[in-house]
PDB file of C-alpha atoms and ligand atoms in Angstrom:
ATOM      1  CA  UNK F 142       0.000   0.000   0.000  1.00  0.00           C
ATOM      2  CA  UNK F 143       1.106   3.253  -1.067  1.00  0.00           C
ATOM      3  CA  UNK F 144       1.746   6.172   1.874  1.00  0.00           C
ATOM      4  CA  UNK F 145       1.491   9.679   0.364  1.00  0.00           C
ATOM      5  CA  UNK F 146       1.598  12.718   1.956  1.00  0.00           C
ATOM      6  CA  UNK F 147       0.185  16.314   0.906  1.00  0.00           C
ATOM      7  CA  UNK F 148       1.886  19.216   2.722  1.00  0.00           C
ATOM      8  CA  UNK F 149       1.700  22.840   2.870  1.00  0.00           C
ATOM      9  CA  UNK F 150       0.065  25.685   5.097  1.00  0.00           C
ATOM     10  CA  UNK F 151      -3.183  26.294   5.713  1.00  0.00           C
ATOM     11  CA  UNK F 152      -4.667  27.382   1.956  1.00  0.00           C
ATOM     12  CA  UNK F 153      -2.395  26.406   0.322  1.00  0.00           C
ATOM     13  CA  UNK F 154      -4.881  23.975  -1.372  1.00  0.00           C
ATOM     14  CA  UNK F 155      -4.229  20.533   0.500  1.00  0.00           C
ATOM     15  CA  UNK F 156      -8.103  19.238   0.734  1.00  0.00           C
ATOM     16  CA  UNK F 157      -8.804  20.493  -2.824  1.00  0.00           C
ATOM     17  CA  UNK F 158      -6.136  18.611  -4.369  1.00  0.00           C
ATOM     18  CA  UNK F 159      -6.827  15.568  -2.057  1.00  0.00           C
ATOM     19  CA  UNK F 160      -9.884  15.038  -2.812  1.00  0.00           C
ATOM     20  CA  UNK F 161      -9.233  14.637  -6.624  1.00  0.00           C
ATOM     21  CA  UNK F 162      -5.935  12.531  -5.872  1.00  0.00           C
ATOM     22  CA  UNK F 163      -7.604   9.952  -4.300  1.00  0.00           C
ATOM     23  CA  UNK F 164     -10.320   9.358  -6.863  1.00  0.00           C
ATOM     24  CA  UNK F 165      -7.686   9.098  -9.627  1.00  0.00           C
ATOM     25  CA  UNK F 166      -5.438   6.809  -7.833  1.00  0.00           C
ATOM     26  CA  UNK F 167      -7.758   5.181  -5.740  1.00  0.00           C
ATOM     27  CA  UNK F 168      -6.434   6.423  -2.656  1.00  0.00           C
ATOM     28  CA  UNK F 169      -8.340   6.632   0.948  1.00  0.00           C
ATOM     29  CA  UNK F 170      -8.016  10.732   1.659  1.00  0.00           C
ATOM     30  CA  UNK F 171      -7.260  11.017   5.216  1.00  0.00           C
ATOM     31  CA  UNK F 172      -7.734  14.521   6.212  1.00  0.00           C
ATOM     32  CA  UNK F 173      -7.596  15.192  10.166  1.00  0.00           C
ATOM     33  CA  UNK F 174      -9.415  18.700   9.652  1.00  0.00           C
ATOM     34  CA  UNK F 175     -11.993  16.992   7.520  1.00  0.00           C
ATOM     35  CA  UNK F 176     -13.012  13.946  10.802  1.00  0.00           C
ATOM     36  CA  UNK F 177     -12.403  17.245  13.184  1.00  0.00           C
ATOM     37  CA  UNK F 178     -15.155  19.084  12.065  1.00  0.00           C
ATOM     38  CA  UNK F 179     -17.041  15.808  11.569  1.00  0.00           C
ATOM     39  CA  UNK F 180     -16.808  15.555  15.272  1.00  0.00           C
ATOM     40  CA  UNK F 181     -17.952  19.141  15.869  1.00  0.00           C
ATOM     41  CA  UNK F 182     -20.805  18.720  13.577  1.00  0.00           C
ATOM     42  CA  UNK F 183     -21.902  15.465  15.427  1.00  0.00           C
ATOM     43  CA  UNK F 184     -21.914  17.658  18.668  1.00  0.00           C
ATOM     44  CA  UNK F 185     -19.609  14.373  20.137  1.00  0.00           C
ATOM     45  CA  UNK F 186     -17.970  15.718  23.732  1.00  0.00           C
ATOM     46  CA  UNK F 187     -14.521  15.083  21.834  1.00  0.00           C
ATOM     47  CA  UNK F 188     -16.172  17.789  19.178  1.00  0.00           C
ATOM     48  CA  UNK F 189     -16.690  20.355  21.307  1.00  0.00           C
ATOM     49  CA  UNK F 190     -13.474  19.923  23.308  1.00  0.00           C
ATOM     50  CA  UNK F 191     -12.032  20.324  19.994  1.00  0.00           C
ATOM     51  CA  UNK F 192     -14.033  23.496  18.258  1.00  0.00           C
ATOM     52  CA  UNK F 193     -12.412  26.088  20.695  1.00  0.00           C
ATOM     53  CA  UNK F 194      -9.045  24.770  20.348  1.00  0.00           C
ATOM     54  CA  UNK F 195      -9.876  24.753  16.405  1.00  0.00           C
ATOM     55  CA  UNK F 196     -11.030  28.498  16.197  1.00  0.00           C
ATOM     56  CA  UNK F 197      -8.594  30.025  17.557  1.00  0.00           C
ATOM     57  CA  UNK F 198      -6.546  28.294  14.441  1.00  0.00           C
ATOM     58  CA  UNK F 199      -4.289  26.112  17.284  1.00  0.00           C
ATOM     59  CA  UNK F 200      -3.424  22.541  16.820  1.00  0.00           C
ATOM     60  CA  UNK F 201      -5.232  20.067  18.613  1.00  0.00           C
ATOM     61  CA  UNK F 202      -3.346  17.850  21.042  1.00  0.00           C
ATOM     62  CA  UNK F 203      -1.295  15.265  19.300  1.00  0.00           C
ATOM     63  CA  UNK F 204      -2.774  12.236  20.908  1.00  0.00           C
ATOM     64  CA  UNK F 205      -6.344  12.882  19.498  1.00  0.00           C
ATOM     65  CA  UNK F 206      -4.960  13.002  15.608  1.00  0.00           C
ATOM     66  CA  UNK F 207      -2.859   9.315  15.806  1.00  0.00           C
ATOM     67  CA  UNK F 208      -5.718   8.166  17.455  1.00  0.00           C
ATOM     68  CA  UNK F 209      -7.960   9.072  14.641  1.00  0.00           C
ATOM     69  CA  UNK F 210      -5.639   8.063  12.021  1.00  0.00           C
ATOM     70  CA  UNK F 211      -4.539   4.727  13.439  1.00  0.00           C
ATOM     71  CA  UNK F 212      -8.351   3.569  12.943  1.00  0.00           C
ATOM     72  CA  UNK F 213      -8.798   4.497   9.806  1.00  0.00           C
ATOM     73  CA  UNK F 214      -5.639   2.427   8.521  1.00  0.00           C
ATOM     74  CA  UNK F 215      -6.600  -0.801  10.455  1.00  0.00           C
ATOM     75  CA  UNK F 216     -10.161  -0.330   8.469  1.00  0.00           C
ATOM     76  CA  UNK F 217      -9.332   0.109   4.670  1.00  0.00           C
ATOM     77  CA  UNK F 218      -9.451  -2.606   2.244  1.00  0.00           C
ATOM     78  CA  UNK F 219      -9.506  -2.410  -1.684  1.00  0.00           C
ATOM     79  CA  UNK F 220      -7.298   0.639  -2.258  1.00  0.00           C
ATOM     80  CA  UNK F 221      -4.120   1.638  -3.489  1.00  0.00           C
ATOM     81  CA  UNK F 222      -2.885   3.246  -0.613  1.00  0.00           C
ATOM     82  CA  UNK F 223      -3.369   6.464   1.683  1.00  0.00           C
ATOM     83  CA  UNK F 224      -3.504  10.303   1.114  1.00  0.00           C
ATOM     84  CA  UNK F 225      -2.630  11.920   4.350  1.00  0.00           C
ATOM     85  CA  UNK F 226      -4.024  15.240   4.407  1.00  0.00           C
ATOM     86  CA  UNK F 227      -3.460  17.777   6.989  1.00  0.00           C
ATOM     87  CA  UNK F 228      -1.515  14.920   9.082  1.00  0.00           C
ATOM     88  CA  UNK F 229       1.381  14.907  10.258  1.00  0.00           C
ATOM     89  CA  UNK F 230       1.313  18.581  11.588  1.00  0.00           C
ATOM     90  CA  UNK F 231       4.070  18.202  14.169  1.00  0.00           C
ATOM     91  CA  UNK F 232       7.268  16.123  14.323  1.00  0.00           C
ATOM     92  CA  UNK F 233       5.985  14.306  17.001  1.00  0.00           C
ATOM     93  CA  UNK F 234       2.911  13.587  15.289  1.00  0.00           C
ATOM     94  CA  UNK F 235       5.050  12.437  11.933  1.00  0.00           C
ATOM     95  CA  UNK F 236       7.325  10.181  14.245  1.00  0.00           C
ATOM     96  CA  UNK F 237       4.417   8.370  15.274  1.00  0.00           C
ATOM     97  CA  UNK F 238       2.714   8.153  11.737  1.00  0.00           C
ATOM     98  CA  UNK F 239       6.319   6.044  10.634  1.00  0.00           C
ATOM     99  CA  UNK F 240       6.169   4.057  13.831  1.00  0.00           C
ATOM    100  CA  UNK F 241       2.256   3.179  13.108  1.00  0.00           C
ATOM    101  CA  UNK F 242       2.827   1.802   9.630  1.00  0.00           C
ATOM    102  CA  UNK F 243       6.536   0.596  10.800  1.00  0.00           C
ATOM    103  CA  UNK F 244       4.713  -2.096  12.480  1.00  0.00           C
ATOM    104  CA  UNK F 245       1.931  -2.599   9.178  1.00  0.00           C
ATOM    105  CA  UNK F 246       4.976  -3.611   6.988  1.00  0.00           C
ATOM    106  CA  UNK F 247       4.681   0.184   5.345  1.00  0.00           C
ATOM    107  CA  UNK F 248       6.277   3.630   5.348  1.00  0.00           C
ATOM    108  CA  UNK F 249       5.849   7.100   3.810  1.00  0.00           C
ATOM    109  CA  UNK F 250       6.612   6.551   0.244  1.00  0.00           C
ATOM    110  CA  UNK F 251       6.321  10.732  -0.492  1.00  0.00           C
ATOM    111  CA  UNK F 252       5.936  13.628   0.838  1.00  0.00           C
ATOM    112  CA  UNK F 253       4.051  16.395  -2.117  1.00  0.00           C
ATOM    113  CA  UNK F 254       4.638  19.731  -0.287  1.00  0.00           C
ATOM    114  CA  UNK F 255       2.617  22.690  -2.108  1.00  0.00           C
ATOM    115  CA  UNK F 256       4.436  25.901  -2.354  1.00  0.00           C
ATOM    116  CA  UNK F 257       2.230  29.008  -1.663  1.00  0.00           C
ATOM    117  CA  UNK F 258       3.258  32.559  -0.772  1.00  0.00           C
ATOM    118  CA  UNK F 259       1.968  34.128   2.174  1.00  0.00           C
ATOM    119  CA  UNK F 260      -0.689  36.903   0.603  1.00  0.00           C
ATOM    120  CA  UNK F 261      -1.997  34.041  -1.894  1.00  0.00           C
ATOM    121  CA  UNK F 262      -2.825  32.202   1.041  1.00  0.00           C
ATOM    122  CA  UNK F 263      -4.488  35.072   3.089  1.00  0.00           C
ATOM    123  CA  UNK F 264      -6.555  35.882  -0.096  1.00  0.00           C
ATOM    124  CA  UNK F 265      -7.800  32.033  -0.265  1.00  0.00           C
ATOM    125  CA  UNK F 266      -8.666  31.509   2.824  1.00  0.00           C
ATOM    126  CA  UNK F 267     -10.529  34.927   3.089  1.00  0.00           C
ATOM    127  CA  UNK F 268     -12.095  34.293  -0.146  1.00  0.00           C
ATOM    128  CA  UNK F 269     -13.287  30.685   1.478  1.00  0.00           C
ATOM    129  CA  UNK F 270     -14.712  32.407   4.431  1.00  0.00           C
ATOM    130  CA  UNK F 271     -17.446  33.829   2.455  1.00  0.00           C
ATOM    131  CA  UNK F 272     -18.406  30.494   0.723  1.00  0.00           C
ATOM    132  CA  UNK F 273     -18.082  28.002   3.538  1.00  0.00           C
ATOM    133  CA  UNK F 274     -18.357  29.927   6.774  1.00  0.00           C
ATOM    134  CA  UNK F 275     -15.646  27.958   8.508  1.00  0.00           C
ATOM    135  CA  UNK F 276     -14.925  29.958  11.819  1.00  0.00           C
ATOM    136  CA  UNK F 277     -11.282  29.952  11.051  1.00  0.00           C
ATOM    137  CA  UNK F 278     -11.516  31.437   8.108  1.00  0.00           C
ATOM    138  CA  UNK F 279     -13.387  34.329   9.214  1.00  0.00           C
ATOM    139  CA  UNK F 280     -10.772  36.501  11.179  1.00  0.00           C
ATOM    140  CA  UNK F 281      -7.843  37.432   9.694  1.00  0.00           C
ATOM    141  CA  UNK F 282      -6.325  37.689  13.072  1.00  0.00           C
ATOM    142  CA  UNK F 283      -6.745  33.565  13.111  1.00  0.00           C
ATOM    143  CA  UNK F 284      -5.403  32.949   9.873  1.00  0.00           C
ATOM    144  CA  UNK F 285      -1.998  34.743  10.433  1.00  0.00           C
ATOM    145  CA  UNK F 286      -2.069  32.856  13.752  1.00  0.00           C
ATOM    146  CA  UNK F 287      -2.926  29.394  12.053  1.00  0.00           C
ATOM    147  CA  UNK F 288       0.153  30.752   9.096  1.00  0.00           C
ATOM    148  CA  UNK F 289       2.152  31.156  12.416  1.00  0.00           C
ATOM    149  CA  UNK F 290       1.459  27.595  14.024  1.00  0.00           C
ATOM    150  CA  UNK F 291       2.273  25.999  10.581  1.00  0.00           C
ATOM    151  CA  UNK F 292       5.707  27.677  10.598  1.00  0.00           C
ATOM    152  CA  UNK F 293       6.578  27.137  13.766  1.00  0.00           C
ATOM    153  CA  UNK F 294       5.468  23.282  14.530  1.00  0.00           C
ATOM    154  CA  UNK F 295       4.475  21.986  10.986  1.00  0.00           C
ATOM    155  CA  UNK F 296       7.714  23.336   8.483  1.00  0.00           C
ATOM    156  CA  UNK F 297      10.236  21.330  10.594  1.00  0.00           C
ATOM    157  CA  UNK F 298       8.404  18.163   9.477  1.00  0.00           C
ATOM    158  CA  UNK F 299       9.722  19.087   6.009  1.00  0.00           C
ATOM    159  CA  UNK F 300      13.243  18.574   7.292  1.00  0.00           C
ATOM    160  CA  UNK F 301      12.690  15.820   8.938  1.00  0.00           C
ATOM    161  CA  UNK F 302      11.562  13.807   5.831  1.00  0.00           C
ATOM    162  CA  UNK F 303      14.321  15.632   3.913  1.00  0.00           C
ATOM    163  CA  UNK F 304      16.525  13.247   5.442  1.00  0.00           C
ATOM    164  CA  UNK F 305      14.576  10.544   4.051  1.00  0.00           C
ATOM    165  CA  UNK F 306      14.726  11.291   1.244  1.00  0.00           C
ATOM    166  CA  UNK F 307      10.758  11.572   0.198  1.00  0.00           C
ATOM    167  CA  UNK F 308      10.810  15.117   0.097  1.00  0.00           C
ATOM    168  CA  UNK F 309       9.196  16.741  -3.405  1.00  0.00           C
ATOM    169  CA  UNK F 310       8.348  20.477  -3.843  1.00  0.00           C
ATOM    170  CA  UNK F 311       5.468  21.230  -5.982  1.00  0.00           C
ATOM    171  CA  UNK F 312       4.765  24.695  -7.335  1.00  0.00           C
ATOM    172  CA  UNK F 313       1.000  25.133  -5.397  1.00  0.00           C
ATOM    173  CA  UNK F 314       0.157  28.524  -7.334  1.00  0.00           C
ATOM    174  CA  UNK F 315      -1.858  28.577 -10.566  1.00  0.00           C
ATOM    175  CA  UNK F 316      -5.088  27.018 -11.841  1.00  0.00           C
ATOM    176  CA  UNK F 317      -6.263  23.397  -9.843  1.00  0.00           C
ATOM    177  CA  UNK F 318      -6.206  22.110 -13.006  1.00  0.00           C
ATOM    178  CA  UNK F 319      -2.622  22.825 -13.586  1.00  0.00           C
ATOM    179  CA  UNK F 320      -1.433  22.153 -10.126  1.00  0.00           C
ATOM    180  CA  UNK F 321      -3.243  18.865 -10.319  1.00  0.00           C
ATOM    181  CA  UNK F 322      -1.370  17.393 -13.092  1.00  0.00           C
ATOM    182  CA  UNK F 323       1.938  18.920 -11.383  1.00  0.00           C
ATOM    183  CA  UNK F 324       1.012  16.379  -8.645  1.00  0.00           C
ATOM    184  CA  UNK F 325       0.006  13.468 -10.730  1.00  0.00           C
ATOM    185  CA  UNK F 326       3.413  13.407 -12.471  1.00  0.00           C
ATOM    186  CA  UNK F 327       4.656  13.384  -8.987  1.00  0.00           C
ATOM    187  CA  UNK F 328       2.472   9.881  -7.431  1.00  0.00           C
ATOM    188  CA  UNK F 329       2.427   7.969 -11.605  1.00  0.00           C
ATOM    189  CA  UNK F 330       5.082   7.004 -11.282  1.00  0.00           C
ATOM    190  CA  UNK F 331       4.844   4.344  -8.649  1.00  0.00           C
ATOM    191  CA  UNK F 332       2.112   2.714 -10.961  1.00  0.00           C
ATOM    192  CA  UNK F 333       4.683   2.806 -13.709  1.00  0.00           C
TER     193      UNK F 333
HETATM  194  P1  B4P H  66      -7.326  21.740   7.653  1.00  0.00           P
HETATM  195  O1  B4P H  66      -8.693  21.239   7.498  1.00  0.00           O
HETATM  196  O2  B4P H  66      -6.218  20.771   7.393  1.00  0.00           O
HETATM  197  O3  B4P H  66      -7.301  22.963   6.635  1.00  0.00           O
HETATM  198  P2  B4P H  66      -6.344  24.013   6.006  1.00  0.00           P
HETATM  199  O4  B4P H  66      -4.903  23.682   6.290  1.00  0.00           O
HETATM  200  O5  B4P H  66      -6.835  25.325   6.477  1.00  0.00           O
HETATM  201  O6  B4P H  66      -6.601  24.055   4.427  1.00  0.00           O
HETATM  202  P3  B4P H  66      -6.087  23.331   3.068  1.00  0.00           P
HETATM  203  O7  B4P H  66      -4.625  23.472   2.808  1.00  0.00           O
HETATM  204  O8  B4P H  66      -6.645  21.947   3.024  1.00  0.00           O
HETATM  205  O9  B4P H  66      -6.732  24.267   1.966  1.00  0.00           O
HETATM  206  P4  B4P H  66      -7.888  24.058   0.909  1.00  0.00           P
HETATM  207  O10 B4P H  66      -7.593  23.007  -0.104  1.00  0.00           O
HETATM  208  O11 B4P H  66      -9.185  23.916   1.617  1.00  0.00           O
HETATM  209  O12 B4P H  66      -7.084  22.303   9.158  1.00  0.00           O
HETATM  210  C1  B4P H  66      -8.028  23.062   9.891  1.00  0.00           C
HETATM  211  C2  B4P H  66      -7.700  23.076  11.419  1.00  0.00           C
HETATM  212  O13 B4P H  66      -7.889  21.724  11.974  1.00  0.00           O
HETATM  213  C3  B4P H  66      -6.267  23.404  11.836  1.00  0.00           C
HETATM  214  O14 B4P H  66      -6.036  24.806  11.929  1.00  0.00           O
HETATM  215  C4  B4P H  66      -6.156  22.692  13.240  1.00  0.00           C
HETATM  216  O15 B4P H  66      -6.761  23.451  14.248  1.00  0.00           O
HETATM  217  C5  B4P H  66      -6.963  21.425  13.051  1.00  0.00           C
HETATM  218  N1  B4P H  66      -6.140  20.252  12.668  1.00  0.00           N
HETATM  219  C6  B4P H  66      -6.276  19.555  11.485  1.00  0.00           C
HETATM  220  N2  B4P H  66      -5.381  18.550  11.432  1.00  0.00           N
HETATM  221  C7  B4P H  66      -4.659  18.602  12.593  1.00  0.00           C
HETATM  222  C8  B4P H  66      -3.553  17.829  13.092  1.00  0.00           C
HETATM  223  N3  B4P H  66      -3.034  16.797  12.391  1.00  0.00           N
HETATM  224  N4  B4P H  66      -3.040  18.146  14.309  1.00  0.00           N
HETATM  225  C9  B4P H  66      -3.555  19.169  15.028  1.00  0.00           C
HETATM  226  N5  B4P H  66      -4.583  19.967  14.596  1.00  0.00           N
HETATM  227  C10 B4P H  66      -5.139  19.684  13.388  1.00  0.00           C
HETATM  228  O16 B4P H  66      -7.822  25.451   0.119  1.00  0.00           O
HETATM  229  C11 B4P H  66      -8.123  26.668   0.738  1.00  0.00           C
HETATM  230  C12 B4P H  66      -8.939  27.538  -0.213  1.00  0.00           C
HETATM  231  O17 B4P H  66      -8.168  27.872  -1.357  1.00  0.00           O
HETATM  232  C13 B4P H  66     -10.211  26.893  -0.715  1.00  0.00           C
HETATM  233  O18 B4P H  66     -11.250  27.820  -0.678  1.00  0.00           O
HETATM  234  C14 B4P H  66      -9.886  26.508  -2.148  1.00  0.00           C
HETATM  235  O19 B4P H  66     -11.019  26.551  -2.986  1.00  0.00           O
HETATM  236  C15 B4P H  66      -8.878  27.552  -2.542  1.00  0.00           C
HETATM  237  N6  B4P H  66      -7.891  27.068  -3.497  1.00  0.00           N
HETATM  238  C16 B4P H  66      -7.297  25.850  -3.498  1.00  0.00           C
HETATM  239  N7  B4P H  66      -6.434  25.754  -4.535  1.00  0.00           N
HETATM  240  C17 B4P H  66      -6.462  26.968  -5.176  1.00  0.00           C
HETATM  241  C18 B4P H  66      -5.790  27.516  -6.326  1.00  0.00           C
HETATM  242  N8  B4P H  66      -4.892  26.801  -7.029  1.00  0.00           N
HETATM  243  N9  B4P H  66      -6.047  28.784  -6.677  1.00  0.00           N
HETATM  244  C19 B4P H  66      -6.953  29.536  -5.999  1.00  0.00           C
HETATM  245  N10 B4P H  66      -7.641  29.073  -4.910  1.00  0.00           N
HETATM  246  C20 B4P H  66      -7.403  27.804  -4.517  1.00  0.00           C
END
């Protein structure tokens, strides 16, 4: 089973992209912001421990991310592999991603990092505010704190699989379309 995962900050067009990814290469898209607000829709007590921690555009605690992730793997049958979206968002949160599938036989095959400037990102996320009414999209204030978080806990991450030698840059700004294929090039060719 393939392990792939999409990186970036916040905007910088992770869930769009992930969401076509996994159709084309029969992927499961595993995005932790996607089963957070599930939660917080649901109105589950782990929801609303969550939605405060969540609008202030902090990460929530490590522990509650593997958890989610490690029962979605154990689950999945009849696909290609994973798309981790969103996930890892802190070194301690990748080291326990390679120790989960460590122990499954697997490992992260490659890391897709969109590349995004800082304004294009502000503009998204502001522009998505209007059309989805996510409360962290809403106060600018939020976003340059959730911009902050990512370069401060989630960047290092890049480093870390640097070493590995999964790393691959892609160029996130332009149309989807374009930016799709970019990323297509990048996962074909382990079904060469
Ligand atoms: P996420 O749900 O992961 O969301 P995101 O980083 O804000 O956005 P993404 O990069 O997916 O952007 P999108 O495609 O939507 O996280 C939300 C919160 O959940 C976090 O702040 C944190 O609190 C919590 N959380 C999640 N995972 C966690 C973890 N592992 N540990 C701890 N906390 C966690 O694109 C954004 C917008 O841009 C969209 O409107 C889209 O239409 C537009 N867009 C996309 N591509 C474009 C393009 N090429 N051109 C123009 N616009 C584009």
């Amino acid at each position: 089973m393939l392990n792939l995962l999409i990186f970036g900050p916040p905007g910088s067009g992770k869930g769009t992209q992930s969401v076509r990814l996994a159709e084309k290469f029969n992927l499961i898209h595993l995005s932790t912001g996607d089963m957070l607000r599930a939660e917080i829709a649901s109105g589950t007590e782990l929801g609303k421990r969550m939605s405060a921690i969540m609008a202030k555009g902090e990460l929530v605690p490590d522990e509650v991310v593997i958890e989610m992730i490690a029962s979605k793997i154990d689950s999945a049958k009849g696909f290609s592999g994973f798309l981790y979206d969103g996930f890892p968002r802190t070194v301690e949160q990748a080291v326990a991603l390679e120790k989960m599938l460590g122990r499954r036989g697997m490992k992260i095959d490659s890391m897709l990092v969109l590349e995004v400037d800082h304004d294009e990102l502000v503009k998204r996320l502001i522009l998505r505010a209007e059309q989805s009414g996510r409360p962290d999209d809403k106060n600018p204030a939020v976003i340059e704190n959730r911009i902050d978080v990512y370069k401060e806990k989630t960047e290092p991450i890049i480093n870390y699989f640097k070493k590995k030698g999964v790393y691959q840059p892609v160029n996130g700004v332009g149309a989807i379309d374009d930016i799709f294929m970019r990323l297509s090039e990048k996962i074909e060719i382990f079904f060469k």
